[in-house]
Amino acid sequence: MALELKNTSLKELAKLYDYISMCTHCGNCKYGYEWGKTGNFAAMLCVQGDKYNFDSYRGSRGKAAIAKGLLSNKLQWSDAVSHVLFTCTGCGACQQMCETDIKPYILRMFEALRSEAWKQNVAIPEGIKKWSSTIGVNRNPYLEKHENRLDWLPSSIRSSLPKKAEYIYFAGCTASYRQKSVALATVKLLQKLKVDFTVSEDEWCCASPLLRTGQYDLAKEFVEHNKELPEKYGASGFITTCAGCYRTLSRDYKMDPPEGYIDKFGKMENVKVVHTIQLIEEMLNKGEIEFTGSFNSTVTYHDPCHLGRHAEVYEAPRNVLKAIPGVNLVEMYRNRKFSFCCGAGGGVRGGFADYSLETSAKRVREAESTGASVLTSTCPFCWRNLTDAIEMTKSPLKMVDIVEILEPIVKRK
Amino acid sequence: MARGNKEILAKLEQIVGPEYVSNEEANLIPYSWDLTWAEPRMPDYVVMPKTVTEIQRILRLANHQKIPVIPYVNATNIGGLCVPEEGGIIMDLKRMDQIIKIDPETCYAVIEPGVSHAQLSAALKATNPQWEGVEFSKGFEFGWGVHPASASVLAMAINHGIGHLNGRLGINSQLLSSMEVVLPTAEVVKIGSCAYSDSWHSFLPLPRMDGLFTGWMGTTGIVTKLGLWIFPIRPYRDVLTIAAASAKDITKYMVHWRHYSLCDEVTAVSWWLAQIPITFPYKDKPKDAPEFFSYTVISGWTEEELEYKRKMWKKVVQEEKARGTQLIDFEYPEEAKRGRTELPSRIVGSTKNYSKSCGGGLAWPGTFAPCKSWPILYEKWKEIYIRHGLSPATRFTDYQGAHYGMLRCMTPFDKRNPESVKAARDAMVECVRAGIPLGMLPYKPPVEYMNELNAAADAGYVYLMTKIKDMLDPNNIMNPGKLGVR
Ligand SMILES: Cc1cc2nc3c(=O)[nH]c(=O)nc-3n(C[C@H](O)[C@H](O)[C@H](O)COP(=O)(O)OP(=O)(O)OC[C@H]3O[C@@H](n4cnc5c(N)ncnc54)[C@H](O)[C@@H]3O)c2cc1C
Ligand code: SF4
Ligand code: SF4
């Protein structure tokens, strides 16, 4: 049986044909597994497969089969194809399991498939269509006005920020319009720690939602706009508190494909991108932070997919948590590279609210099973979805971002 | 695009609920092919039952409507066995994923079809062998192969799967103890001790009716529960390695070493299989490189036991060298040794070692053969493979004693290229044809191999196989086309 490239009109996908063809259909990506000295890790990691069951939804094998089917003309576009494509959160757990040559291209393949779907006469989730139709004006996917973007920032702080600084704090859309407490805690924390930073008056969405949902054409102007910000502010880097912004700025803006999109948008040169948690870890290591209080709680940490599997930042948040007086850090069974997505990513929260919430409820239950009283993370988007699940399930857990834990109890040494 | 028929779809929805059945091509396409050269064939429905009753109802419907039913878990069988030759219903059994029981005293486990190697190995490692609460050691194991960890233990075991304890205990279908089956005509039957009590420990001393469902590739019924023997993990383990100038030399050594029944496994791989990944297309072996490499895994309860086995192994190697067998001292790298003991493996199971950068195809003539025929067939297969531009990535593994062992050639090929697919298929079918007169029998045979087998078989054997199939499955609904007789 041969799977030849017959449909070259699917340009984005056809470019990946040689990589997609390397998928052997082995199915390793459908379930999380690793051998360990005393025990084996074994758990379902694919949120999409966990919900929709069929092989089309489980891991990258199903999507690779769809891609091969479309490219070889063995499958035609349909609403069902679109449903499979858009219910994947892009969490990357399948990519973690795969070891063949398709591995680095898996997430890019998902996005290329979605980019092709937009050009077909198939049902794109209404929620995604809605924000996509206004993001060009609003510069955010929350249907909020662009001019209100900095409303989270009290004028007292706003006026105290320098015009030029080493870093730009890139708050991102979620912290700017929804989890404002995270953005506020971040600037207060950075000020306390005497970090040389400012906040841009003209930040646009980092383009993560656009890239993750395959809207390359729309994404272009966002990437081009944000790339210019450091020069305007004389900054050499971005600080983010959002895992999604971190992934996008540090990889999509800066790396060759398949990790990044510099093939489409050019490269953001000479700009450092750090997540707040990395900055804090570095300062702790240098002895620049003093704790003025404690956080006496049993805490469990949820790895955001965009910081964890996408960018391999696993230890910095844990090292910071362990350094906080009073924190008793306990792990969920699924952690680090084998973490389970909160269910919000890849456009799923906007496109399939119920399924997204159902997924985060699964994660909340797992967090509860550790005996922790606090669930923490490093992403306002995960914060939102997990908090909604905590409320829905009436969980006793309290959700806080690590910056919110840190801000009241630190000072610069 | 939707397939099949709306009324059947509605009936299936009534049985399992609408979220567990689909006739959409988007959901059917991953079930239409597998790793091998098997020609893609679309099923018409996929259905995911959760209970035995649901399976019975699906089979009643399928019989009534004469629709094929293909039992399915992960389709990693490397034989095209789940490709629906005549369309029909893929019965995806992944939702039946309960480990029903692990009995740490009588040492057996009872599992459903959807239990993966990942799940069972994790659960067995966490269970300690014991008697009346007194624990003897840490953890149990079963015969783990080098498959993807997501693959079904049940589907592997009932189709004569092989694992890392084969040298000590035989192939995995020799380690089964009881089963529950839904017959094609929808009756539920229990076979073995579980037919009489809730103890799933043994098929013996009853007539071996489990043979009606082992090795049949899902053509005679749906096994819904399987009892299997589990074994305490021995705390001491070592991997001893050697190389040889030829297939003949390595066979002599293996036959001599396995004579003492001291190892868990003894395997040899040709130079081409030792390459990671296997070279594709064919490339000459460097002149000075050994033709075969071999590892053997020994285990024990104490270091002394292990040391004794090491001594015996060295004695075998010395004696063989003394009688002129061309053995070459060779130490496997640590990582390669770990790959032999840390099973199931995320890395090996991912096919990376076999099929990287070559275009996604993977198949094998996977066979059981008397060890005598290994070197003869290796030379024949090598000629066939090289003629087709393929690497003879061959493996010999002994199965518990002198009777037989594995002879197989892991074969990557390029699915982008129809010529490459054809060359791979032609080479493998030719290998099977060459092997059958020398006692070689393919396991989990693709249709092409089954046709070769049937052409060479004793007429009475084919008659009986057909009769059993007709008796159990009068409407030929179970995975039709796979036996080559119906
Ligand atoms: C890289 C690689 C290495 C491998 N190495 C090994 C190895 O070392 N040892 C080994 O044994 N195998 C090996 N295999 C083959 C295969 O992975 C295993 O046999 C595996 O366990 C099959 O599981 P599955 O879930 O993929 O079964 P499937 O392919 O889905 O099913 C296999 C067969 O069983 C039938 N079937 C499934 N469920 C039932 C049921 N409940 N009742 C009746 N029939 C049923 C199917 O119709 C089909 O005919 C390997 C495969 C790969 C890809
Ligand atoms: S990215 Fe996550 S949700 Fe999507 S297929 Fe892979 S494991 Fe499943
Ligand atoms: S994506 Fe990778 S792990 Fe999944 S089936 Fe393909 S090759 Fe195997």
mmCIF file of N, CA, C and O in Angstrom, chain A residues 1-4 17-18 21-22 24-28 30-31 33-36 40 42 53-58 61 65 69 75 77-78 80-81 84 96-97 99-101, chain B residues 1 19-21 24 26-27 30-31 33 35 37-38 40 48 72 74 76 94 118-119 121 125 148-150 342-344 346 350-351 355-360 415-416 418 421:
data_model
loop_
_atom_site.group_PDB
_atom_site.id
_atom_site.type_symbol
_atom_site.label_atom_id
_atom_site.label_comp_id
_atom_site.label_asym_id
_atom_site.label_seq_id
_atom_site.Cartn_x
_atom_site.Cartn_y
_atom_site.Cartn_z
ATOM 1 N N MET A 1 0.854 -1.196 0.000
ATOM 2 C CA MET A 1 0.000 0.000 0.000
ATOM 3 C C MET A 1 0.889 1.245 0.000
ATOM 4 O O MET A 1 1.769 1.377 0.836
ATOM 5 N N ALA A 2 0.680 2.084 -0.936
ATOM 6 C CA ALA A 2 1.487 3.307 -0.943
ATOM 7 C C ALA A 2 0.601 4.505 -0.643
ATOM 8 O O ALA A 2 -0.583 4.500 -0.961
ATOM 9 N N LEU A 3 1.170 5.488 0.005
ATOM 10 C CA LEU A 3 0.426 6.717 0.281
ATOM 11 C C LEU A 3 1.141 7.856 -0.439
ATOM 12 O O LEU A 3 1.992 8.529 0.126
ATOM 13 N N GLU A 4 0.814 8.011 -1.698
ATOM 14 C CA GLU A 4 1.524 8.994 -2.517
ATOM 15 C C GLU A 4 0.934 10.389 -2.339
ATOM 16 O O GLU A 4 -0.248 10.530 -2.025
ATOM 17 N N TYR A 17 4.802 16.836 3.753
ATOM 18 C CA TYR A 17 4.486 15.464 3.342
ATOM 19 C C TYR A 17 5.583 14.458 3.712
ATOM 20 O O TYR A 17 5.321 13.385 4.241
ATOM 21 N N ASP A 18 6.848 14.842 3.449
ATOM 22 C CA ASP A 18 7.933 13.894 3.719
ATOM 23 C C ASP A 18 8.015 13.544 5.205
ATOM 24 O O ASP A 18 8.357 12.427 5.560
ATOM 25 N N SER A 21 4.920 11.428 6.247
ATOM 26 C CA SER A 21 5.070 10.051 5.755
ATOM 27 C C SER A 21 5.919 9.196 6.693
ATOM 28 O O SER A 21 5.896 7.975 6.599
ATOM 29 N N MET A 22 6.692 9.827 7.547
ATOM 30 C CA MET A 22 7.561 9.058 8.447
ATOM 31 C C MET A 22 6.789 8.468 9.627
ATOM 32 O O MET A 22 7.335 7.708 10.408
ATOM 33 N N THR A 24 4.857 5.892 11.309
ATOM 34 C CA THR A 24 4.704 4.468 10.973
ATOM 35 C C THR A 24 3.336 3.916 11.349
ATOM 36 O O THR A 24 3.050 2.761 11.088
ATOM 37 N N HIS A 25 2.524 4.711 12.033
ATOM 38 C CA HIS A 25 1.213 4.239 12.504
ATOM 39 C C HIS A 25 1.397 3.291 13.690
ATOM 40 O O HIS A 25 0.608 2.387 13.923
ATOM 41 N N CYS A 26 2.491 3.500 14.452
ATOM 42 C CA CYS A 26 2.794 2.560 15.545
ATOM 43 C C CYS A 26 1.881 2.756 16.747
ATOM 44 O O CYS A 26 1.700 1.854 17.561
ATOM 45 N N GLY A 27 1.365 3.962 16.905
ATOM 46 C CA GLY A 27 0.431 4.179 18.010
ATOM 47 C C GLY A 27 1.093 4.460 19.347
ATOM 48 O O GLY A 27 0.428 4.497 20.381
ATOM 49 N N ASN A 28 2.391 4.659 19.346
ATOM 50 C CA ASN A 28 3.081 4.966 20.613
ATOM 51 C C ASN A 28 2.542 6.256 21.230
ATOM 52 O O ASN A 28 2.567 6.443 22.438
ATOM 53 N N LYS A 30 -0.368 7.299 21.537
ATOM 54 C CA LYS A 30 -1.755 7.288 22.017
ATOM 55 C C LYS A 30 -1.872 7.160 23.522
ATOM 56 O O LYS A 30 -2.951 7.278 24.092
ATOM 57 N N TYR A 31 -0.740 6.913 24.174
ATOM 58 C CA TYR A 31 -0.797 6.638 25.605
ATOM 59 C C TYR A 31 0.557 7.010 26.192
ATOM 60 O O TYR A 31 1.580 6.791 25.566
ATOM 61 N N TYR A 33 3.737 6.658 28.476
ATOM 62 C CA TYR A 33 4.401 5.502 29.081
ATOM 63 C C TYR A 33 5.889 5.732 29.202
ATOM 64 O O TYR A 33 6.523 6.267 28.311
ATOM 65 N N GLU A 34 6.463 5.282 30.299
ATOM 66 C CA GLU A 34 7.926 5.207 30.390
ATOM 67 C C GLU A 34 8.304 4.202 31.455
ATOM 68 O O GLU A 34 7.661 4.113 32.499
ATOM 69 N N TRP A 35 9.348 3.474 31.152
ATOM 70 C CA TRP A 35 9.864 2.478 32.087
ATOM 71 C C TRP A 35 10.629 3.180 33.183
ATOM 72 O O TRP A 35 11.396 4.101 32.929
ATOM 73 N N GLY A 36 10.427 2.742 34.413
ATOM 74 C CA GLY A 36 11.226 3.298 35.497
ATOM 75 C C GLY A 36 11.794 2.179 36.338
ATOM 76 O O GLY A 36 11.331 1.050 36.261
ATOM 77 N N ASN A 40 6.503 1.757 36.560
ATOM 78 C CA ASN A 40 6.363 2.292 35.214
ATOM 79 C C ASN A 40 5.405 3.455 35.274
ATOM 80 O O ASN A 40 4.404 3.385 35.976
ATOM 81 N N ALA A 42 2.473 5.064 33.495
ATOM 82 C CA ALA A 42 1.502 4.660 32.478
ATOM 83 C C ALA A 42 0.226 5.432 32.705
ATOM 84 O O ALA A 42 -0.393 5.306 33.756
ATOM 85 N N ASN A 53 -12.425 9.373 22.173
ATOM 86 C CA ASN A 53 -12.221 7.922 22.062
ATOM 87 C C ASN A 53 -11.680 7.352 20.760
ATOM 88 O O ASN A 53 -10.751 6.554 20.784
ATOM 89 N N PHE A 54 -12.271 7.663 19.625
ATOM 90 C CA PHE A 54 -11.857 6.989 18.384
ATOM 91 C C PHE A 54 -10.374 7.272 18.095
ATOM 92 O O PHE A 54 -9.823 8.287 18.513
ATOM 93 N N ASP A 55 -9.773 6.404 17.306
ATOM 94 C CA ASP A 55 -8.351 6.547 16.999
ATOM 95 C C ASP A 55 -8.026 7.856 16.286
ATOM 96 O O ASP A 55 -6.909 8.355 16.376
ATOM 97 N N SER A 56 -8.998 8.395 15.547
ATOM 98 C CA SER A 56 -8.760 9.671 14.873
ATOM 99 C C SER A 56 -8.388 10.745 15.898
ATOM 100 O O SER A 56 -7.594 11.636 15.603
ATOM 101 N N TYR A 57 -8.954 10.633 17.096
ATOM 102 C CA TYR A 57 -8.740 11.655 18.121
ATOM 103 C C TYR A 57 -7.555 11.348 19.027
ATOM 104 O O TYR A 57 -7.146 12.194 19.803
ATOM 105 N N ARG A 58 -7.057 10.120 18.993
ATOM 106 C CA ARG A 58 -6.036 9.720 19.970
ATOM 107 C C ARG A 58 -4.639 9.980 19.477
ATOM 108 O O ARG A 58 -4.135 9.286 18.609
ATOM 109 N N ARG A 61 -1.172 9.910 15.851
ATOM 110 C CA ARG A 61 -1.406 8.921 14.795
ATOM 111 C C ARG A 61 -2.682 9.222 14.030
ATOM 112 O O ARG A 61 -2.707 9.133 12.797
ATOM 113 N N ALA A 65 -2.887 10.229 10.159
ATOM 114 C CA ALA A 65 -3.683 9.432 9.213
ATOM 115 C C ALA A 65 -4.596 10.348 8.398
ATOM 116 O O ALA A 65 -4.759 10.165 7.188
ATOM 117 N N GLY A 69 -4.369 10.844 4.511
ATOM 118 C CA GLY A 69 -5.593 10.608 3.735
ATOM 119 C C GLY A 69 -5.895 11.778 2.817
ATOM 120 O O GLY A 69 -6.217 11.600 1.641
ATOM 121 N N LEU A 75 -9.103 10.648 1.494
ATOM 122 C CA LEU A 75 -10.074 11.242 2.414
ATOM 123 C C LEU A 75 -10.453 12.621 1.890
ATOM 124 O O LEU A 75 -9.589 13.370 1.418
ATOM 125 N N TRP A 77 -12.419 16.410 2.636
ATOM 126 C CA TRP A 77 -12.727 17.309 3.744
ATOM 127 C C TRP A 77 -14.193 17.161 4.163
ATOM 128 O O TRP A 77 -15.062 16.953 3.330
ATOM 129 N N SER A 78 -14.436 17.304 5.451
ATOM 130 C CA SER A 78 -15.810 17.252 5.972
ATOM 131 C C SER A 78 -15.828 17.947 7.329
ATOM 132 O O SER A 78 -14.769 18.233 7.901
ATOM 133 N N ALA A 80 -16.613 16.524 9.953
ATOM 134 C CA ALA A 80 -16.040 15.566 10.912
ATOM 135 C C ALA A 80 -14.512 15.694 10.946
ATOM 136 O O ALA A 80 -13.895 15.589 12.013
ATOM 137 N N VAL A 81 -13.906 15.932 9.783
ATOM 138 C CA VAL A 81 -12.449 16.149 9.752
ATOM 139 C C VAL A 81 -12.127 17.366 10.605
ATOM 140 O O VAL A 81 -11.236 17.352 11.458
ATOM 141 N N VAL A 84 -12.228 16.760 14.327
ATOM 142 C CA VAL A 84 -11.021 16.082 14.833
ATOM 143 C C VAL A 84 -9.878 17.097 14.957
ATOM 144 O O VAL A 84 -9.168 17.133 15.968
ATOM 145 N N GLN A 96 5.637 14.011 22.625
ATOM 146 C CA GLN A 96 6.573 13.526 23.630
ATOM 147 C C GLN A 96 6.814 12.029 23.477
ATOM 148 O O GLN A 96 7.918 11.540 23.658
ATOM 149 N N MET A 97 5.781 11.301 23.124
ATOM 150 C CA MET A 97 5.891 9.841 23.046
ATOM 151 C C MET A 97 6.517 9.365 21.736
ATOM 152 O O MET A 97 7.112 8.307 21.687
ATOM 153 N N GLU A 99 8.916 8.825 18.551
ATOM 154 C CA GLU A 99 10.377 8.852 18.382
ATOM 155 C C GLU A 99 10.793 8.760 16.924
ATOM 156 O O GLU A 99 11.963 8.631 16.626
ATOM 157 N N THR A 100 9.855 8.781 16.003
ATOM 158 C CA THR A 100 10.271 8.685 14.606
ATOM 159 C C THR A 100 10.463 10.094 14.040
ATOM 160 O O THR A 100 10.283 11.085 14.748
ATOM 161 N N ASP A 101 10.768 10.177 12.764
ATOM 162 C CA ASP A 101 11.128 11.473 12.190
ATOM 163 C C ASP A 101 9.970 12.445 12.045
ATOM 164 O O ASP A 101 10.181 13.608 11.728
ATOM 165 N N MET B 1 -17.413 12.912 5.157
ATOM 166 C CA MET B 1 -18.269 11.992 4.397
ATOM 167 C C MET B 1 -18.651 10.814 5.293
ATOM 168 O O MET B 1 -17.819 10.298 6.018
ATOM 169 N N GLU B 19 -22.009 8.472 21.168
ATOM 170 C CA GLU B 19 -20.622 8.964 21.174
ATOM 171 C C GLU B 19 -19.612 7.846 20.929
ATOM 172 O O GLU B 19 -18.426 8.116 20.749
ATOM 173 N N TYR B 20 -20.077 6.596 20.942
ATOM 174 C CA TYR B 20 -19.131 5.495 20.761
ATOM 175 C C TYR B 20 -19.309 4.761 19.439
ATOM 176 O O TYR B 20 -18.865 3.624 19.300
ATOM 177 N N VAL B 21 -19.981 5.387 18.501
ATOM 178 C CA VAL B 21 -20.056 4.798 17.169
ATOM 179 C C VAL B 21 -19.945 5.916 16.148
ATOM 180 O O VAL B 21 -20.420 7.031 16.377
ATOM 181 N N GLU B 24 -18.254 8.210 10.083
ATOM 182 C CA GLU B 24 -17.605 9.318 9.372
ATOM 183 C C GLU B 24 -16.216 8.878 8.888
ATOM 184 O O GLU B 24 -15.413 8.361 9.677
ATOM 185 N N ALA B 26 -13.679 10.535 8.433
ATOM 186 C CA ALA B 26 -12.608 11.146 9.238
ATOM 187 C C ALA B 26 -12.237 10.240 10.405
ATOM 188 O O ALA B 26 -11.071 10.156 10.793
ATOM 189 N N ASN B 27 -13.226 9.557 10.957
ATOM 190 C CA ASN B 27 -12.962 8.666 12.085
ATOM 191 C C ASN B 27 -12.593 7.258 11.631
ATOM 192 O O ASN B 27 -12.012 6.497 12.394
ATOM 193 N N PRO B 30 -8.179 6.188 10.168
ATOM 194 C CA PRO B 30 -7.048 5.579 10.896
ATOM 195 C C PRO B 30 -7.194 4.061 11.051
ATOM 196 O O PRO B 30 -6.222 3.387 11.366
ATOM 197 N N TYR B 31 -8.394 3.547 10.838
ATOM 198 C CA TYR B 31 -8.610 2.099 10.937
ATOM 199 C C TYR B 31 -8.452 1.412 9.574
ATOM 200 O O TYR B 31 -8.676 0.214 9.469
ATOM 201 N N TRP B 33 -5.738 1.311 7.521
ATOM 202 C CA TRP B 33 -4.425 0.724 7.177
ATOM 203 C C TRP B 33 -3.644 0.502 8.441
ATOM 204 O O TRP B 33 -4.073 0.861 9.537
ATOM 205 N N LEU B 35 0.818 -0.537 9.709
ATOM 206 C CA LEU B 35 2.214 -0.248 9.379
ATOM 207 C C LEU B 35 2.641 -0.907 8.075
ATOM 208 O O LEU B 35 3.605 -0.486 7.453
ATOM 209 N N TRP B 37 2.225 -3.273 4.280
ATOM 210 C CA TRP B 37 1.884 -2.978 2.884
ATOM 211 C C TRP B 37 0.398 -3.200 2.600
ATOM 212 O O TRP B 37 -0.057 -2.943 1.485
ATOM 213 N N ALA B 38 -0.350 -3.707 3.588
ATOM 214 C CA ALA B 38 -1.760 -4.068 3.344
ATOM 215 C C ALA B 38 -2.494 -2.921 2.656
ATOM 216 O O ALA B 38 -2.409 -1.778 3.082
ATOM 217 N N PRO B 40 -5.105 -0.278 1.834
ATOM 218 C CA PRO B 40 -6.111 0.328 2.718
ATOM 219 C C PRO B 40 -7.529 -0.074 2.310
ATOM 220 O O PRO B 40 -7.843 -0.131 1.121
ATOM 221 N N MET B 48 -17.297 1.277 19.733
ATOM 222 C CA MET B 48 -16.440 1.053 20.898
ATOM 223 C C MET B 48 -17.274 0.561 22.088
ATOM 224 O O MET B 48 -17.696 1.350 22.929
ATOM 225 N N TYR B 72 -10.437 -5.143 17.314
ATOM 226 C CA TYR B 72 -9.356 -4.175 17.113
ATOM 227 C C TYR B 72 -8.973 -3.572 18.460
ATOM 228 O O TYR B 72 -9.834 -3.262 19.275
ATOM 229 N N ASN B 74 -5.223 -1.859 18.768
ATOM 230 C CA ASN B 74 -4.271 -0.816 18.371
ATOM 231 C C ASN B 74 -3.709 -1.017 16.963
ATOM 232 O O ASN B 74 -2.977 -0.176 16.463
ATOM 233 N N THR B 76 -1.299 -2.859 15.824
ATOM 234 C CA THR B 76 0.167 -2.866 15.681
ATOM 235 C C THR B 76 0.680 -4.275 15.396
ATOM 236 O O THR B 76 1.849 -4.571 15.604
ATOM 237 N N LYS B 94 -10.791 -0.638 22.989
ATOM 238 C CA LYS B 94 -9.947 0.103 23.947
ATOM 239 C C LYS B 94 -10.675 0.515 25.217
ATOM 240 O O LYS B 94 -10.049 0.706 26.248
ATOM 241 N N ALA B 118 1.586 -0.944 28.712
ATOM 242 C CA ALA B 118 1.949 0.102 29.670
ATOM 243 C C ALA B 118 1.200 -0.105 30.979
ATOM 244 O O ALA B 118 1.797 -0.143 32.059
ATOM 245 N N GLN B 119 -0.120 -0.266 30.874
ATOM 246 C CA GLN B 119 -0.969 -0.411 32.063
ATOM 247 C C GLN B 119 -0.612 -1.655 32.861
ATOM 248 O O GLN B 119 -0.449 -1.606 34.066
ATOM 249 N N SER B 121 2.084 -3.619 32.786
ATOM 250 C CA SER B 121 3.436 -3.695 33.365
ATOM 251 C C SER B 121 3.528 -2.799 34.595
ATOM 252 O O SER B 121 4.161 -3.165 35.583
ATOM 253 N N LYS B 125 4.267 -4.414 38.291
ATOM 254 C CA LYS B 125 5.453 -3.986 39.056
ATOM 255 C C LYS B 125 5.065 -3.550 40.461
ATOM 256 O O LYS B 125 5.853 -3.658 41.391
ATOM 257 N N PRO B 148 4.922 -1.217 20.742
ATOM 258 C CA PRO B 148 4.460 0.014 21.360
ATOM 259 C C PRO B 148 3.752 -0.316 22.672
ATOM 260 O O PRO B 148 2.979 -1.274 22.739
ATOM 261 N N ALA B 149 4.016 0.494 23.699
ATOM 262 C CA ALA B 149 3.444 0.199 25.013
ATOM 263 C C ALA B 149 1.934 0.358 25.021
ATOM 264 O O ALA B 149 1.258 -0.112 25.927
ATOM 265 N N SER B 150 1.392 1.042 24.019
ATOM 266 C CA SER B 150 -0.057 1.227 23.962
ATOM 267 C C SER B 150 -0.783 -0.009 23.419
ATOM 268 O O SER B 150 -2.001 -0.067 23.442
ATOM 269 N N GLU B 342 14.752 -3.380 29.956
ATOM 270 C CA GLU B 342 13.756 -2.398 30.388
ATOM 271 C C GLU B 342 12.579 -2.398 29.416
ATOM 272 O O GLU B 342 12.418 -1.502 28.600
ATOM 273 N N LEU B 343 11.795 -3.442 29.505
ATOM 274 C CA LEU B 343 10.651 -3.588 28.600
ATOM 275 C C LEU B 343 9.354 -3.552 29.401
ATOM 276 O O LEU B 343 9.369 -3.936 30.560
ATOM 277 N N PRO B 344 8.216 -3.125 28.820
ATOM 278 C CA PRO B 344 8.115 -2.564 27.476
ATOM 279 C C PRO B 344 8.880 -1.246 27.389
ATOM 280 O O PRO B 344 9.097 -0.594 28.401
ATOM 281 N N ARG B 346 9.480 2.603 25.705
ATOM 282 C CA ARG B 346 8.920 3.733 24.962
ATOM 283 C C ARG B 346 9.688 3.944 23.655
ATOM 284 O O ARG B 346 9.109 4.264 22.623
ATOM 285 N N SER B 350 8.436 2.574 19.809
ATOM 286 C CA SER B 350 8.035 3.653 18.903
ATOM 287 C C SER B 350 8.476 3.400 17.466
ATOM 288 O O SER B 350 8.284 4.248 16.614
ATOM 289 N N THR B 351 9.081 2.276 17.211
ATOM 290 C CA THR B 351 9.574 1.876 15.883
ATOM 291 C C THR B 351 10.805 2.651 15.434
ATOM 292 O O THR B 351 11.299 2.430 14.334
ATOM 293 N N SER B 355 12.590 1.918 11.833
ATOM 294 C CA SER B 355 11.956 2.523 10.682
ATOM 295 C C SER B 355 12.097 4.030 10.685
ATOM 296 O O SER B 355 11.117 4.724 10.537
ATOM 297 N N LYS B 356 13.291 4.505 10.858
ATOM 298 C CA LYS B 356 13.456 5.950 10.888
ATOM 299 C C LYS B 356 13.821 6.428 9.479
ATOM 300 O O LYS B 356 14.574 5.767 8.774
ATOM 301 N N SER B 357 13.294 7.516 9.097
ATOM 302 C CA SER B 357 13.677 8.190 7.845
ATOM 303 C C SER B 357 13.463 7.374 6.590
ATOM 304 O O SER B 357 14.139 7.589 5.597
ATOM 305 N N CYS B 358 12.591 6.384 6.636
ATOM 306 C CA CYS B 358 12.531 5.571 5.425
ATOM 307 C C CYS B 358 11.177 5.652 4.741
ATOM 308 O O CYS B 358 10.992 5.076 3.697
ATOM 309 N N GLY B 359 10.224 6.312 5.319
ATOM 310 C CA GLY B 359 8.949 6.459 4.614
ATOM 311 C C GLY B 359 7.803 5.724 5.255
ATOM 312 O O GLY B 359 6.766 5.513 4.626
ATOM 313 N N GLY B 360 7.962 5.332 6.506
ATOM 314 C CA GLY B 360 6.821 4.912 7.309
ATOM 315 C C GLY B 360 6.387 3.464 7.209
ATOM 316 O O GLY B 360 5.570 3.024 7.995
ATOM 317 N N LYS B 415 6.641 4.049 2.079
ATOM 318 C CA LYS B 415 5.246 4.059 1.634
ATOM 319 C C LYS B 415 4.947 5.180 0.652
ATOM 320 O O LYS B 415 3.872 5.235 0.086
ATOM 321 N N ARG B 416 5.897 6.096 0.490
ATOM 322 C CA ARG B 416 5.661 7.157 -0.497
ATOM 323 C C ARG B 416 5.795 6.612 -1.912
ATOM 324 O O ARG B 416 5.379 7.243 -2.871
ATOM 325 N N PRO B 418 5.317 3.467 -4.527
ATOM 326 C CA PRO B 418 4.671 2.170 -4.788
ATOM 327 C C PRO B 418 5.679 1.068 -5.133
ATOM 328 O O PRO B 418 5.477 -0.099 -4.789
ATOM 329 N N VAL B 421 7.070 -0.317 -1.944
ATOM 330 C CA VAL B 421 6.070 -1.145 -1.257
ATOM 331 C C VAL B 421 6.019 -2.529 -1.915
ATOM 332 O O VAL B 421 6.034 -3.562 -1.241
#
